[in-house]
Amino acid sequence: KVAIEPGVPCRMCNFCKTGVYNLCVDMKFCATPPIHGNLSRYYVHAADFCYKLPSNMSMEEGALMEPLAVGVHACKRAGVSLGKRVLICGAGPIGLVNLLTARAMGASEVVITDVVDSRLEVAKSMGATHVYKVAGGKSAEEMAGDIETLLGGNKPDVCIECSGVEASIRFGIFHKSGVAVLVDWQPEVTSIVNAAVR
C-alpha cells in the first residue's frame, strides 16, 4: 500500500540535480495528457516517487496525501502563520486543503471565493471564516473592496489562487497585500503572470 507523487521528473537536468525537481521541464505528470492516468487495477510508477503508507492509515487517507502536500507547500510559500488573514481563490479540492492548512498554521481569518454556492457551503463547514461568491459584472477592484469589507476594512495578508481562471488570478494579484501564490495556472494566462511580476 503506497501513496505516489504523481509527477516524475527527468532526474538529469539542473533543476532535478539541485533539488527543485518540481520545475523540471521534462516532468511526466500522471493523468496530464499525453500521459495516461492510473485509474486501473495495476499501475507501474517510479519506485522513488512511491511512499509506503503505515498500516494504520486507510486508503482514503493515503489518497489525500498528495493534495494535502500541495496545500502545505502553498501555505509555506505564502508565509501563512499565526494571525495572518488569508484569501483563497477557488473552493475546489485544492482550495479546501489550502483552507485546512492555513487554519492549522494559525491563520486568524480565511476568506475563500468560488462561483458555486455548494462549494462555499462546504468551505464554511470546514472552517472558512468568510465565504465570497464571485459574481459576473464586478471588476477586480470592486471584489477586492468586498473582501476588505468582509475582513473589517483590512486587506488580506496573503492570497492563494487555486482556480487557474484568468479573472481569478487577476483578482488575486490585484488585492495588493504583497503575497500571491498561484497554485494553478493555465498556459494561456502566462501574459498576466509575466505582467504581474514586473
GROMACS .gro file of C-alpha atoms in nm:
model
  198
    1LYS     CA    1   0.000   0.000   0.000
    2VAL     CA    2   0.165   0.322  -0.121
    3ALA     CA    3   0.091   0.684  -0.199
    4ILE     CA    4   0.251   0.820  -0.512
    5GLU     CA    5   0.395   1.154  -0.602
    6PRO     CA    6   0.229   1.182  -0.945
    7GLY     CA    7   0.497   1.390  -1.114
    8VAL     CA    8   0.812   1.207  -1.222
    9PRO     CA    9   1.095   1.437  -1.341
   10CYS     CA   10   1.383   1.351  -1.576
   11ARG     CA   11   1.634   1.335  -1.286
   12MET     CA   12   1.907   1.468  -1.519
   13CYS     CA   13   1.852   1.844  -1.559
   14ASN     CA   14   1.993   2.113  -1.333
   15PHE     CA   15   1.657   2.158  -1.158
   16CYS     CA   16   1.644   1.789  -1.068
   17LYS     CA   17   2.005   1.778  -0.952
   18THR     CA   18   1.965   2.083  -0.727
   19GLY     CA   19   1.653   1.953  -0.553
   20VAL     CA   20   1.384   2.160  -0.723
   21TYR     CA   21   1.266   1.879  -0.945
   22ASN     CA   22   0.914   2.024  -0.947
   23LEU     CA   23   1.049   2.277  -1.200
   24CYS     CA   24   1.179   2.008  -1.438
   25VAL     CA   25   1.069   2.091  -1.793
   26ASP     CA   26   1.054   1.719  -1.879
   27MET     CA   27   0.811   1.632  -1.597
   28LYS     CA   28   0.582   1.338  -1.668
   29PHE     CA   29   0.271   1.400  -1.461
   30CYS     CA   30   0.018   1.122  -1.413
   31ALA     CA   31  -0.316   1.190  -1.582
   32THR     CA   32  -0.193   1.501  -1.763
   33PRO     CA   33  -0.209   1.448  -2.140
   34PRO     CA   34  -0.038   1.287  -2.316
   35ILE     CA   35   0.043   1.079  -2.003
   36HIS     CA   36  -0.237   0.841  -1.903
   37GLY     CA   37  -0.382   0.831  -1.552
   38ASN     CA   38  -0.372   0.549  -1.301
   39LEU     CA   39  -0.737   0.452  -1.262
   40SER     CA   40  -0.667   0.087  -1.331
   41ARG     CA   41  -0.623  -0.235  -1.138
   42TYR     CA   42  -0.243  -0.218  -1.176
   43TYR     CA   43  -0.020   0.079  -1.235
   44VAL     CA   44   0.358   0.097  -1.273
   45HIS     CA   45   0.523   0.403  -1.117
   46ALA     CA   46   0.882   0.502  -1.041
   47ALA     CA   47   0.974   0.348  -0.703
   48ASP     CA   48   1.149   0.660  -0.572
   49PHE     CA   49   0.820   0.851  -0.608
   50CYS     CA   50   0.619   0.594  -0.410
   51TYR     CA   51   0.580   0.628  -0.035
   52LYS     CA   52   0.480   0.337   0.182
   53LEU     CA   53   0.169   0.402   0.388
   54PRO     CA   54   0.169   0.299   0.753
   55SER     CA   55  -0.053   0.003   0.833
   56ASN     CA   56  -0.287   0.221   1.042
   57MET     CA   57  -0.358   0.460   0.752
   58SER     CA   58  -0.658   0.396   0.530
   59MET     CA   59  -0.650   0.414   0.152
   60GLU     CA   60  -0.876   0.721   0.169
   61GLU     CA   61  -0.629   0.899   0.398
   62GLY     CA   62  -0.343   0.796   0.173
   63ALA     CA   63  -0.523   0.938  -0.129
   64LEU     CA   64  -0.529   1.278   0.043
   65MET     CA   65  -0.152   1.292   0.097
   66GLU     CA   66  -0.067   1.449  -0.241
   67PRO     CA   67  -0.337   1.720  -0.240
   68LEU     CA   68  -0.255   1.799   0.123
   69ALA     CA   69   0.113   1.829   0.032
   70VAL     CA   70   0.012   2.088  -0.231
   71GLY     CA   71  -0.173   2.285   0.038
   72VAL     CA   72   0.115   2.268   0.284
   73HIS     CA   73   0.366   2.376   0.019
   74ALA     CA   74   0.148   2.667  -0.099
   75CYS     CA   75   0.088   2.792   0.256
   76LYS     CA   76   0.458   2.768   0.339
   77ARG     CA   77   0.549   2.957   0.020
   78ALA     CA   78   0.291   3.223   0.106
   79GLY     CA   79   0.424   3.262   0.460
   80VAL     CA   80   0.096   3.174   0.629
   81SER     CA   81   0.144   3.194   1.003
   82LEU     CA   82  -0.024   3.289   1.328
   83GLY     CA   83  -0.265   3.581   1.290
   84LYS     CA   84  -0.245   3.615   0.911
   85ARG     CA   85  -0.552   3.697   0.705
   86VAL     CA   86  -0.566   3.465   0.403
   87LEU     CA   87  -0.766   3.491   0.081
   88ILE     CA   88  -0.809   3.163  -0.109
   89CYS     CA   89  -0.947   3.185  -0.463
   90GLY     CA   90  -1.129   2.865  -0.556
   91ALA     CA   91  -1.312   2.628  -0.321
   92GLY     CA   92  -1.237   2.309  -0.511
   93PRO     CA   93  -1.037   2.022  -0.358
   94ILE     CA   94  -0.705   2.210  -0.366
   95GLY     CA   95  -0.863   2.528  -0.229
   96LEU     CA   96  -1.015   2.328   0.057
   97VAL     CA   97  -0.685   2.164   0.156
   98ASN     CA   98  -0.528   2.511   0.150
   99LEU     CA   99  -0.809   2.626   0.380
  100LEU     CA  100  -0.741   2.342   0.625
  101THR     CA  101  -0.366   2.402   0.611
  102ALA     CA  102  -0.397   2.779   0.660
  103ARG     CA  103  -0.617   2.726   0.964
  104ALA     CA  104  -0.375   2.465   1.104
  105MET     CA  105  -0.086   2.711   1.056
  106GLY     CA  106  -0.268   2.969   1.267
  107ALA     CA  107  -0.439   3.198   1.015
  108SER     CA  108  -0.682   3.416   1.207
  109GLU     CA  109  -0.920   3.474   0.917
  110VAL     CA  110  -0.964   3.284   0.591
  111VAL     CA  111  -1.183   3.411   0.309
  112ILE     CA  112  -1.250   3.162   0.031
  113THR     CA  113  -1.409   3.250  -0.303
  114ASP     CA  114  -1.590   3.047  -0.565
  115VAL     CA  115  -1.869   3.068  -0.821
  116VAL     CA  116  -2.061   2.767  -0.683
  117ASP     CA  117  -2.274   2.803  -0.368
  118SER     CA  118  -2.243   2.438  -0.263
  119ARG     CA  119  -1.863   2.461  -0.263
  120LEU     CA  120  -1.880   2.771  -0.045
  121GLU     CA  121  -2.110   2.591   0.199
  122VAL     CA  122  -1.857   2.309   0.228
  123ALA     CA  123  -1.576   2.561   0.279
  124LYS     CA  124  -1.773   2.732   0.556
  125SER     CA  125  -1.833   2.396   0.727
  126MET     CA  126  -1.459   2.320   0.704
  127GLY     CA  127  -1.353   2.636   0.887
  128ALA     CA  128  -1.360   2.930   0.645
  129THR     CA  129  -1.417   3.248   0.841
  130HIS     CA  130  -1.587   3.411   0.542
  131VAL     CA  131  -1.705   3.292   0.201
  132TYR     CA  132  -1.747   3.512  -0.106
  133LYS     CA  133  -1.944   3.421  -0.416
  134VAL     CA  134  -1.777   3.559  -0.724
  135ALA     CA  135  -2.046   3.703  -0.949
  136GLY     CA  136  -2.016   3.829  -1.302
  137GLY     CA  137  -2.025   4.200  -1.365
  138LYS     CA  138  -1.791   4.305  -1.084
  139SER     CA  139  -1.440   4.429  -1.152
  140ALA     CA  140  -1.135   4.301  -0.964
  141GLU     CA  141  -1.127   4.635  -0.781
  142GLU     CA  142  -1.488   4.602  -0.664
  143MET     CA  143  -1.435   4.243  -0.549
  144ALA     CA  144  -1.120   4.345  -0.361
  145GLY     CA  145  -1.328   4.610  -0.183
  146ASP     CA  146  -1.586   4.346  -0.089
  147ILE     CA  147  -1.311   4.124   0.057
  148GLU     CA  148  -1.174   4.416   0.260
  149THR     CA  149  -1.525   4.476   0.397
  150LEU     CA  150  -1.551   4.108   0.499
  151LEU     CA  151  -1.216   4.145   0.678
  152GLY     CA  152  -1.328   4.450   0.874
  153GLY     CA  153  -1.155   4.703   0.649
  154ASN     CA  154  -0.828   4.508   0.627
  155LYS     CA  155  -0.660   4.369   0.318
  156PRO     CA  156  -0.568   4.001   0.326
  157ASP     CA  157  -0.203   3.938   0.410
  158VAL     CA  158  -0.181   3.652   0.163
  159CYS     CA  159  -0.366   3.533  -0.146
  160ILE     CA  160  -0.350   3.169  -0.257
  161GLU     CA  161  -0.502   3.128  -0.604
  162CYS     CA  162  -0.629   2.772  -0.662
  163SER     CA  163  -0.867   2.803  -0.957
  164GLY     CA  164  -0.639   2.875  -1.251
  165VAL     CA  165  -0.905   3.103  -1.401
  166GLU     CA  166  -0.765   3.420  -1.558
  167ALA     CA  167  -1.012   3.656  -1.389
  168SER     CA  168  -0.944   3.495  -1.052
  169ILE     CA  169  -0.568   3.525  -1.098
  170ARG     CA  170  -0.611   3.892  -1.187
  171PHE     CA  171  -0.825   3.939  -0.876
  172GLY     CA  172  -0.574   3.750  -0.660
  173ILE     CA  173  -0.290   3.969  -0.781
  174PHE     CA  174  -0.498   4.287  -0.755
  175HIS     CA  175  -0.563   4.271  -0.382
  176LYS     CA  176  -0.208   4.414  -0.334
  177SER     CA  177  -0.136   4.265   0.005
  178GLY     CA  178   0.212   4.170  -0.101
  179VAL     CA  179   0.198   3.792  -0.141
  180ALA     CA  180   0.012   3.600  -0.410
  181VAL     CA  181   0.081   3.230  -0.464
  182LEU     CA  182  -0.051   3.076  -0.786
  183VAL     CA  183  -0.117   2.710  -0.715
  184ASP     CA  184  -0.270   2.650  -1.057
  185TRP     CA  185  -0.244   2.843  -1.376
  186GLN     CA  186  -0.307   2.760  -1.737
  187PRO     CA  187  -0.059   2.836  -2.017
  188GLU     CA  188  -0.295   3.089  -2.173
  189VAL     CA  189  -0.273   3.317  -1.867
  190THR     CA  190   0.106   3.340  -1.874
  191SER     CA  191   0.087   3.701  -2.001
  192ILE     CA  192  -0.092   3.805  -1.680
  193VAL     CA  193   0.168   3.630  -1.469
  194ASN     CA  194   0.451   3.790  -1.665
  195ALA     CA  195   0.295   4.134  -1.627
  196ALA     CA  196   0.231   4.082  -1.255
  197VAL     CA  197   0.591   4.005  -1.169
  198ARG     CA  198   0.733   4.313  -1.342
   0.00000   0.00000   0.00000
